[in-house]
XYZ file of C-alpha atoms in Angstrom:
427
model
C 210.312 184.960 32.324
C 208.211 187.472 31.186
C 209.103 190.945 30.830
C 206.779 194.423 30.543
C 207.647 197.615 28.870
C 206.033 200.763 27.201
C 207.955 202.429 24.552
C 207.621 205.937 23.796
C 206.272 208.797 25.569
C 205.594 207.994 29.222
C 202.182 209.574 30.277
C 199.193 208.920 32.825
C 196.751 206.875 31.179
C 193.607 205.882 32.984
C 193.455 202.236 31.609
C 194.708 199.573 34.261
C 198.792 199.061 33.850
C 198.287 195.460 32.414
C 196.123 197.048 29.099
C 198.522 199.596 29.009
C 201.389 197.220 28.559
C 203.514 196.354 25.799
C 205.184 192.349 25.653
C 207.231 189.903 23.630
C 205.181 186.835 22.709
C 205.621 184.097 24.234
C 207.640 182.294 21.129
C 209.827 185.187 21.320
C 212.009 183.764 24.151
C 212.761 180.351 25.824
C 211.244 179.949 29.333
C 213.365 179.754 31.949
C 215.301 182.742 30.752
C 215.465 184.128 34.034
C 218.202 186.375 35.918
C 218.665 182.716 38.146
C 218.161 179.674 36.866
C 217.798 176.959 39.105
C 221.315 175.125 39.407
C 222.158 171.391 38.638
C 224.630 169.649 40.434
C 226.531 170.073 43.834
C 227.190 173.827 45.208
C 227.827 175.990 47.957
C 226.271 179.993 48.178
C 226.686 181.954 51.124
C 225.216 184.972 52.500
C 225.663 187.091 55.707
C 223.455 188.569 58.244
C 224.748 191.861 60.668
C 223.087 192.374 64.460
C 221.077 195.199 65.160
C 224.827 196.498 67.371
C 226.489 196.353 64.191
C 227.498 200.455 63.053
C 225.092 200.388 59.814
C 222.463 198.541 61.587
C 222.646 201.163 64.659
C 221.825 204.216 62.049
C 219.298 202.232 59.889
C 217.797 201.839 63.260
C 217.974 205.091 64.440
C 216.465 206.583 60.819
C 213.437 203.926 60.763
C 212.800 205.304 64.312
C 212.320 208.766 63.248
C 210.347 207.389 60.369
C 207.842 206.102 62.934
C 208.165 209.542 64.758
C 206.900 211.764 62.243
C 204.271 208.449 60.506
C 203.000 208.852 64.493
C 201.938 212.462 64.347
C 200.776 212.189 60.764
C 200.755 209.052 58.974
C 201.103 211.121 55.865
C 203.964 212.533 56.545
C 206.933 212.488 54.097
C 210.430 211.675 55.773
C 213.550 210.918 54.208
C 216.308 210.674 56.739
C 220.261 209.552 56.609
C 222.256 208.727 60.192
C 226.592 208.751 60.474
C 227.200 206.667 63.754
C 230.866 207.116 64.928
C 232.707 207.415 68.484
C 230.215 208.691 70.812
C 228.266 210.846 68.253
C 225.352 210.578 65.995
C 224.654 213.075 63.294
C 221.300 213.443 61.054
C 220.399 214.571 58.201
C 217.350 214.822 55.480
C 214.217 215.885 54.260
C 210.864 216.041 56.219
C 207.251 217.379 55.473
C 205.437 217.057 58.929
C 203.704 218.944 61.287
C 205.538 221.330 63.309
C 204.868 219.239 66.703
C 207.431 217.145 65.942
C 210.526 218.856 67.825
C 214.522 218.364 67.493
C 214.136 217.736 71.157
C 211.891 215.197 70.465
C 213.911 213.526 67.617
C 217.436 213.660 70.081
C 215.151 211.076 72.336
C 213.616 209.098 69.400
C 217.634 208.625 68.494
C 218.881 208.094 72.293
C 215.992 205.760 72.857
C 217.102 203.227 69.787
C 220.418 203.221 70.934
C 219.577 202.549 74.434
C 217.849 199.786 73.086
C 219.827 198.056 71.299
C 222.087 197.987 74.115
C 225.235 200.535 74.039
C 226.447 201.638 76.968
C 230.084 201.410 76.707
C 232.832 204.397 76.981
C 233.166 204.827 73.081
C 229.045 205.002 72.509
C 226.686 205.396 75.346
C 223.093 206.370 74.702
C 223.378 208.913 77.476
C 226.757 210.740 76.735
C 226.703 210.634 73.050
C 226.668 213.626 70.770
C 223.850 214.501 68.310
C 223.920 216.903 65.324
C 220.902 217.267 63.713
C 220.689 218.504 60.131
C 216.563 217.583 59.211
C 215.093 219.961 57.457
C 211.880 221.030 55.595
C 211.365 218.761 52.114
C 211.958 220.157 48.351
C 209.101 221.677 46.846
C 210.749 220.601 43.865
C 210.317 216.874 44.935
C 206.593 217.596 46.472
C 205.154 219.154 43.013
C 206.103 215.792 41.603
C 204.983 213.197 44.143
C 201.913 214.973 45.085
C 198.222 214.172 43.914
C 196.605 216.856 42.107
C 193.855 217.769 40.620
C 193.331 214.812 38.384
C 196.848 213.633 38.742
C 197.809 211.104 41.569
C 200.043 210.560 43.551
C 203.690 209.931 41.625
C 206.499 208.237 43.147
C 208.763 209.710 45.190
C 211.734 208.965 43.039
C 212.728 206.854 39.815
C 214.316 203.534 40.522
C 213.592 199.485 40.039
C 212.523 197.223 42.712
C 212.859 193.329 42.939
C 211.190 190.903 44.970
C 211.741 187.126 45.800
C 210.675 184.017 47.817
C 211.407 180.329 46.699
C 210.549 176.968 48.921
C 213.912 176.494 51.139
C 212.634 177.439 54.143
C 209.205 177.629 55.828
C 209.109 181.606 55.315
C 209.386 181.442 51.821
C 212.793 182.373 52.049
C 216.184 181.710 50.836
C 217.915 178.820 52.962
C 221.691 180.816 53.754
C 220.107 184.423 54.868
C 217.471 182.817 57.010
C 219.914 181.047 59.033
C 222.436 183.746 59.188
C 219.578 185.834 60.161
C 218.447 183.246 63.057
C 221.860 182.713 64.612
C 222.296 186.315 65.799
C 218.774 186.539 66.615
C 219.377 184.110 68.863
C 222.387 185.539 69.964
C 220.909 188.775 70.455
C 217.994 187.458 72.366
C 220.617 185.551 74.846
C 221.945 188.960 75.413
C 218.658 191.061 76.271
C 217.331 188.020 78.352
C 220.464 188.263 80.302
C 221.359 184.924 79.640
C 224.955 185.603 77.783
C 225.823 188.970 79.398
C 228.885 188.763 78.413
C 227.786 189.218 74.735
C 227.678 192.826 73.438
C 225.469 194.336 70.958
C 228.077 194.207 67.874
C 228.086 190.678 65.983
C 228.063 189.497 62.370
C 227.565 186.004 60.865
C 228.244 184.452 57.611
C 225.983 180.647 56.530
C 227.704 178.895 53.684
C 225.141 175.980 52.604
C 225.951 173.164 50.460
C 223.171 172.480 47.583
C 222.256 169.558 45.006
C 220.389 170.476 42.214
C 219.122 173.553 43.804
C 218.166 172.409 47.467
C 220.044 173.165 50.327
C 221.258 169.679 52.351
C 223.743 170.959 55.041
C 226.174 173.490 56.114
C 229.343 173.454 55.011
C 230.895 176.163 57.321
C 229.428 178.880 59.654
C 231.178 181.900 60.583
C 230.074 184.213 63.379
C 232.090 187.460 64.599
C 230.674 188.735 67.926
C 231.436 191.644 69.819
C 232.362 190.362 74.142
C 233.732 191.449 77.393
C 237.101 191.880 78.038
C 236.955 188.668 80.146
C 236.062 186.482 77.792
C 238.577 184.625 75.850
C 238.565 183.041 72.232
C 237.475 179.716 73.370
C 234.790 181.160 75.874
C 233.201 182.751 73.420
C 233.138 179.879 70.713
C 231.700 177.572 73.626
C 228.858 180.559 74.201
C 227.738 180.672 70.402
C 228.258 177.161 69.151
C 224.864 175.991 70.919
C 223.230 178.823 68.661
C 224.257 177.856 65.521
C 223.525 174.248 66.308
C 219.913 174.394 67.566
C 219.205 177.113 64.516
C 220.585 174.812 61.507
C 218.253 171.884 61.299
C 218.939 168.439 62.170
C 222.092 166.774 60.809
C 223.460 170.136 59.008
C 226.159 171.162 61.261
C 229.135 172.054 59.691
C 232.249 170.175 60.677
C 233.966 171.629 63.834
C 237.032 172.734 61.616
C 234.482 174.783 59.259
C 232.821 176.340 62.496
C 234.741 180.006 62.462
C 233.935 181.894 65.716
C 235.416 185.408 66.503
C 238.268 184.253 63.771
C 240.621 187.957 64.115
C 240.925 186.194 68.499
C 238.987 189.122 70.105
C 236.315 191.232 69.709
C 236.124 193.768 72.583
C 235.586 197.630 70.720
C 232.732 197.308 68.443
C 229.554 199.102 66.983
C 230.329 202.783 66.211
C 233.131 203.312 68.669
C 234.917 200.504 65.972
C 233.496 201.627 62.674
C 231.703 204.254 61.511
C 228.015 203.590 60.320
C 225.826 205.104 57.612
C 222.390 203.982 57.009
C 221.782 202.330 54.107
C 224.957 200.135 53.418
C 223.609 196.537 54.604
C 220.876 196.320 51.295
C 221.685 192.221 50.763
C 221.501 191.746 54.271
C 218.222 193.736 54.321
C 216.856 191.594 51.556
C 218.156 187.938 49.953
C 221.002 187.497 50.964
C 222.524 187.587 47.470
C 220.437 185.243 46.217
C 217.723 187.375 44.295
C 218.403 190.954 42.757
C 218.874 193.808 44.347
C 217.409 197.186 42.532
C 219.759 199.399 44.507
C 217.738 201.268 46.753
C 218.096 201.319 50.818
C 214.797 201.167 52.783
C 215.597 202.693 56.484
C 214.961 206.509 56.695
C 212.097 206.398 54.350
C 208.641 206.929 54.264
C 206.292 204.427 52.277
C 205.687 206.820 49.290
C 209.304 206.122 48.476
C 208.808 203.134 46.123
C 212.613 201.957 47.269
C 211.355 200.707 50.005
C 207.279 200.216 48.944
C 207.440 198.763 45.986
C 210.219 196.440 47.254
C 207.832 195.122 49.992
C 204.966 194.797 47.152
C 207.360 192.557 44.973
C 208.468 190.601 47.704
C 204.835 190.094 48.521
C 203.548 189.541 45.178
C 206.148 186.670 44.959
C 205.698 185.119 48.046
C 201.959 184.561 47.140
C 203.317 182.686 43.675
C 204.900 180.669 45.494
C 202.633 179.775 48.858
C 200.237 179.319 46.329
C 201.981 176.457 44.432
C 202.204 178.221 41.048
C 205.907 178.200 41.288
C 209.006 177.112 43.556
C 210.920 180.235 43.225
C 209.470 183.310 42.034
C 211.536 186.768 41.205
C 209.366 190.411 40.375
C 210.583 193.288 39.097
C 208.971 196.646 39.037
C 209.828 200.468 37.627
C 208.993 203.554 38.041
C 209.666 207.018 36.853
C 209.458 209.972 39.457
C 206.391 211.885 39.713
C 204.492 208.992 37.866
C 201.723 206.819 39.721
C 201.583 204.172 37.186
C 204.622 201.195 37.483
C 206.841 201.423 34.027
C 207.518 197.970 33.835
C 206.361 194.305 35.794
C 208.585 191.346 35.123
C 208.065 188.054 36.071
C 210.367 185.409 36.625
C 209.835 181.650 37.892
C 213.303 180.242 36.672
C 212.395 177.149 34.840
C 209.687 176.055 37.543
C 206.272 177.744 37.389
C 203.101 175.996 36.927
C 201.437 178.625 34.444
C 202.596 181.122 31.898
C 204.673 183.768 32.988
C 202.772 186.797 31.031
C 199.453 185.559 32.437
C 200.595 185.876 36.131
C 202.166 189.050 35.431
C 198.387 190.435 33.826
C 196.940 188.387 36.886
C 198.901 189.780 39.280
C 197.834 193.841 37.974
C 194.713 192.811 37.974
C 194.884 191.731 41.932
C 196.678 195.324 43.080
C 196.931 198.529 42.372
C 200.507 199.026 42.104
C 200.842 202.476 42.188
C 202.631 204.166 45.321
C 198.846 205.482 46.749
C 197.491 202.093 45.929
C 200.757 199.857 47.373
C 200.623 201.807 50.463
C 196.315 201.531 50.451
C 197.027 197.774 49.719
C 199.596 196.768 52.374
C 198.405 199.432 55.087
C 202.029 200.883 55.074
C 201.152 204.551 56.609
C 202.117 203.248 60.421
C 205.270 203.148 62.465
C 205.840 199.936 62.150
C 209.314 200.504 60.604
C 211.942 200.583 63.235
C 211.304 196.865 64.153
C 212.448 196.186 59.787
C 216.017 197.731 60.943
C 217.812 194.509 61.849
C 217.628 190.949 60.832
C 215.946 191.300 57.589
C 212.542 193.248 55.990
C 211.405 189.674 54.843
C 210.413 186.203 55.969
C 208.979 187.865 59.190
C 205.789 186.855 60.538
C 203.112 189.610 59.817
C 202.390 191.146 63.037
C 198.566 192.254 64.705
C 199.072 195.807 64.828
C 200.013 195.646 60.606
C 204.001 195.077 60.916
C 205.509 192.905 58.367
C 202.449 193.462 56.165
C 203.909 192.641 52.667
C 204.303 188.777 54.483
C 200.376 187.927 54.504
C 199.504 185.294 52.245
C 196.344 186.474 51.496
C 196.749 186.410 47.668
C 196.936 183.049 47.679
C 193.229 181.854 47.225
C 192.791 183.991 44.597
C 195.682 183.149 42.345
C 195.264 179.806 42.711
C 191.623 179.946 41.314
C 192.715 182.837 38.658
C 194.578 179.317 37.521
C 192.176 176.806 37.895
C 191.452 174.139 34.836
C-alpha cells in the first residue's frame, strides 16, 4: 500500500498534487499492508443487492431524477436534494442553484414520472394519487463562496469527506463476484416484470449472494436468498418456481446453491411493499450502491447530488482509476483512496492499495496515476464528462461494473487508461 499526506497548513499550491506530496519510504512498511488482504483458505462473504421498488431505492431514484432536471437546464447547476418515501406521499427537500425555469410544477412531474416508472401503482403508492411536499430551496452562499472558482482560486469541493474506489478480477466487469450477482438476479427479475413476462412480480424485491471462496476466488454459491414483493394470488411456492430460473441462468455454470440453501420470499408472503411497507430516505443503500462490502466505503451517499460534490465524483474517479490498474494487468485487485477538504481544489491525500498482488510499486502508480488526471473536482468532472443527466439511470442496481453508455453514462467505467499505464510501466 502506499499512502499520501501533507502535514501542516493546507493551502493552494500551483505545483501538480504528486510534487506536492509528502510519503513514507518504501522500507517504512511491508507491502501488502492493505485495508484487505487477499484471503487464504476456504470462505464464504456475502453481499446484498435492493430493486429499484425497494423504499430507499424509490427516493434515490426520485433525487437523481431531479439531479438530471436542473444538470438539463444548466449543466452547471448545483443540486443537492434528499427524498422521504412513505404511504402514498413523497416529500423533498435541499439545496439548489439553478435557473429560475426550473418550476415546482415541473419537479412534482420529474418525481411522478420516476415513480411511474419504476412501476407503483398500487392503493398504498400510486404515481398518480400520491402526495408531494416540496421543501427545495435556493443554495447557501455560505457553501457557494467556498466551492466557487475565483479569481485565481478554483473551484473547491463541495464538502470535506474521503472517497474509495475498487475493482479486482472476479467477474468480467472488474467487479466483486457476490454484488454482481446479487445485482444481476433482480435485474433480471425486474426486467421479467417490465417485459410483462412475470406480471405477477411487483416492483419491491431484495436479494442476498453468499459465495464460497478458496484462496481468494470465488468457486460456487453456497446459498441465495431473494425477497420479492407479488400479487395476492401468488403463493410461496409460485413465487419460488417464478425466481429460481433467475438465479440459475445468472450464477454461472455449476454454482447453484443446493435447493435447501435457495431462500425465496423466506417471512411466506410478500404482498405490501415499497413505501406503502417502509418508509424510504435517499441515501441509506451506500454498500449496495458500491462493493457490496467488499471494498471501503468513505461514507458519503451519491443520489441527490450534483458532480461538484466529490461524494459522489471523486468516488466514480477512484473507482475508475482502479479499474484501469487492474484491466491493465498491473494488479488483481486494486483499492484508492482520496481526500479532500471543503472549499479546496487540490485532493489531500491519494492512497493506493493492491493487497499483496500488484505488478509495480505502489508509490509509483499513485505519482503515475496524478500525473494521468487532474483530480480536482473541475478537473474530475472535465475528465469523466460528468456535467449531464445521466444520473437517474445510477439509482438502482449499482454505480459500478456498468457498461459505459454512448450518450456519456457510466463514464468512470471506460478503460481508456489502460494503454497508458501499462507503458508508464514498461521495462
Amino acid at each position: 500500500m502506499a499512502g499520501r499526506a501533507r502535514p501542516g497548513k493546507i493551502e493552494e499550491d500551483a505545483r501538480p498534487f504528486a510534487a506536492r506530496s509528502w510519503r513514507r519510504r518504501a522500507s517504512s512498511h511491508h507491502r501488502g499492508e492493505g485495508i484487505i488482504k487477499v484471503r487464504k483458505g476456504r470462505y464464504l462473504f456475502t453481499s446484498e443487492s435492493v430493486a429499484e421498488g425497494h423504499p430507499d431505492k424509490v427516493c434515490d431514484r426520485i433525487s437523481d431524477a431531479v439531479v438530471d432536471a436542473y444538470l438539463t437546464a444548466d449543466p452547471h447547476a448545483r443540486v443537492a436534494v434528499e427524498t422521504l418515501a412513505t404511504t402514498n406521499r413523497i416529500v423533498l427537500a435541499g439545496e439548489v442553484r439553478a435557473p429560475k425555469g426550473v418550476t415546482t410544477d415541473a419537479i412534482e412531474e420529474v418525481a411522478r414520472q420516476a415513480v411511474k416508472e419504476i412501476g407503483y401503482e398500487q392503493n398504498g403508492f400510486h404515481w398518480r394519487t400520491l402526495e408531494l411536499e416540496n421543501y427545495i430551496h435556493e443554495q447557501s452562499a455560505d457553501i457557494a463562496r467556498g466551492v466557487d472558482a475565483a479569481g485565481n482560486k478554483d473551484e473547491g469541493a463541495g464538502d470535506q469527506g474521503i472517497m474509495f474506489g475498487y475493482a479486482c478480477d472476479e467477474t468480467e466487469p472488474l467487479m466483486p463476484a457476490p454484488i454482481y450477482f446479487a445485482h444481476s438476479i433482480l435485474r433480471s427479475l425486474a426486467d421479467a416484470r417490465h417485459s410483462g413476462t412475470e406480471p405477477g412480480l411487483g416492483p419491491d424485491a431484495k436479494s442476498q449472494v453468499t459465495l464460497e471462496y478458496m484462496d481468494g476466488k470465488p468457486t460456487r454459491a453456497a446459498s441465495v436468498v431473494v425477497s420479492t414483493q407479488h400479487s395476492d394470488d401468488l403463493d410461496q411456492d409460485a413465487v419460488r418456481e417464478i425466481v429460481r430460473p433467475h438465479v440459475e441462468n445468472v450464477l454461472p455454470t455449476g454454482w447453484m446453491c443446493p435447493e435447501a440453501e435457495l431462500y425465496i420470499n423466506p417471512t411466506g408472503r410478500f404482498v405490501i411493499g415499497g413505501p406503502d411497507g417502509d418508509a424510504g430516505l435517499t441515501g441509506r443503500k451506500i454498500i449496495v450502491d458500491t462493493y457490496g462490502g467488499a471494498a471501503p466505503h468513505g461514507g458519503g451517499a451519491f443520489s441527490g447530488k450534483d458532480p461538484t460534490k466529490v461524494d459522489r465524483s471523486a468516488a466514480y474517479a477512484t473507482r475508475y482509476m482502479a479499474k484501469n490498474v487492474v484491466a491493465a494487468s498491473l494488479a488483481t485487485r486494486c483499492t484508492i483512496q482520496l481526500s479532500y477538504a471543503i472549499g479546496v481544489a487540490k485532493p489531500l491525500s491519494l492512497y493506493v492499495d493492491t493487497h499483496e498482488t500488484g505488478e509495480v510499486d505502489e508509490a509509483r502508480l499513485g505519482d503515475v496515476l496524478c500525473e494521468m488526471i487532474d483530480l480536482s473536482p473541475r478537473g474530475i468532472r472535465e475528465h469523466l464528462s460528468l456535467n449531464r443527466p445521466i444520473y437517474a439511470r445510477t439509482a438502482a442496481y449499482g454505480h459500478f461494473g456498468r457498461p459505459p453508455e454512448p450518450d456519456g453514462g457510466f463514464s468512470w467505467e471506460r478503460l481508456d487508461l489502460v494503454d497508458a499505464l501499462r507503458s508508464a510501466f514498461a521495462a
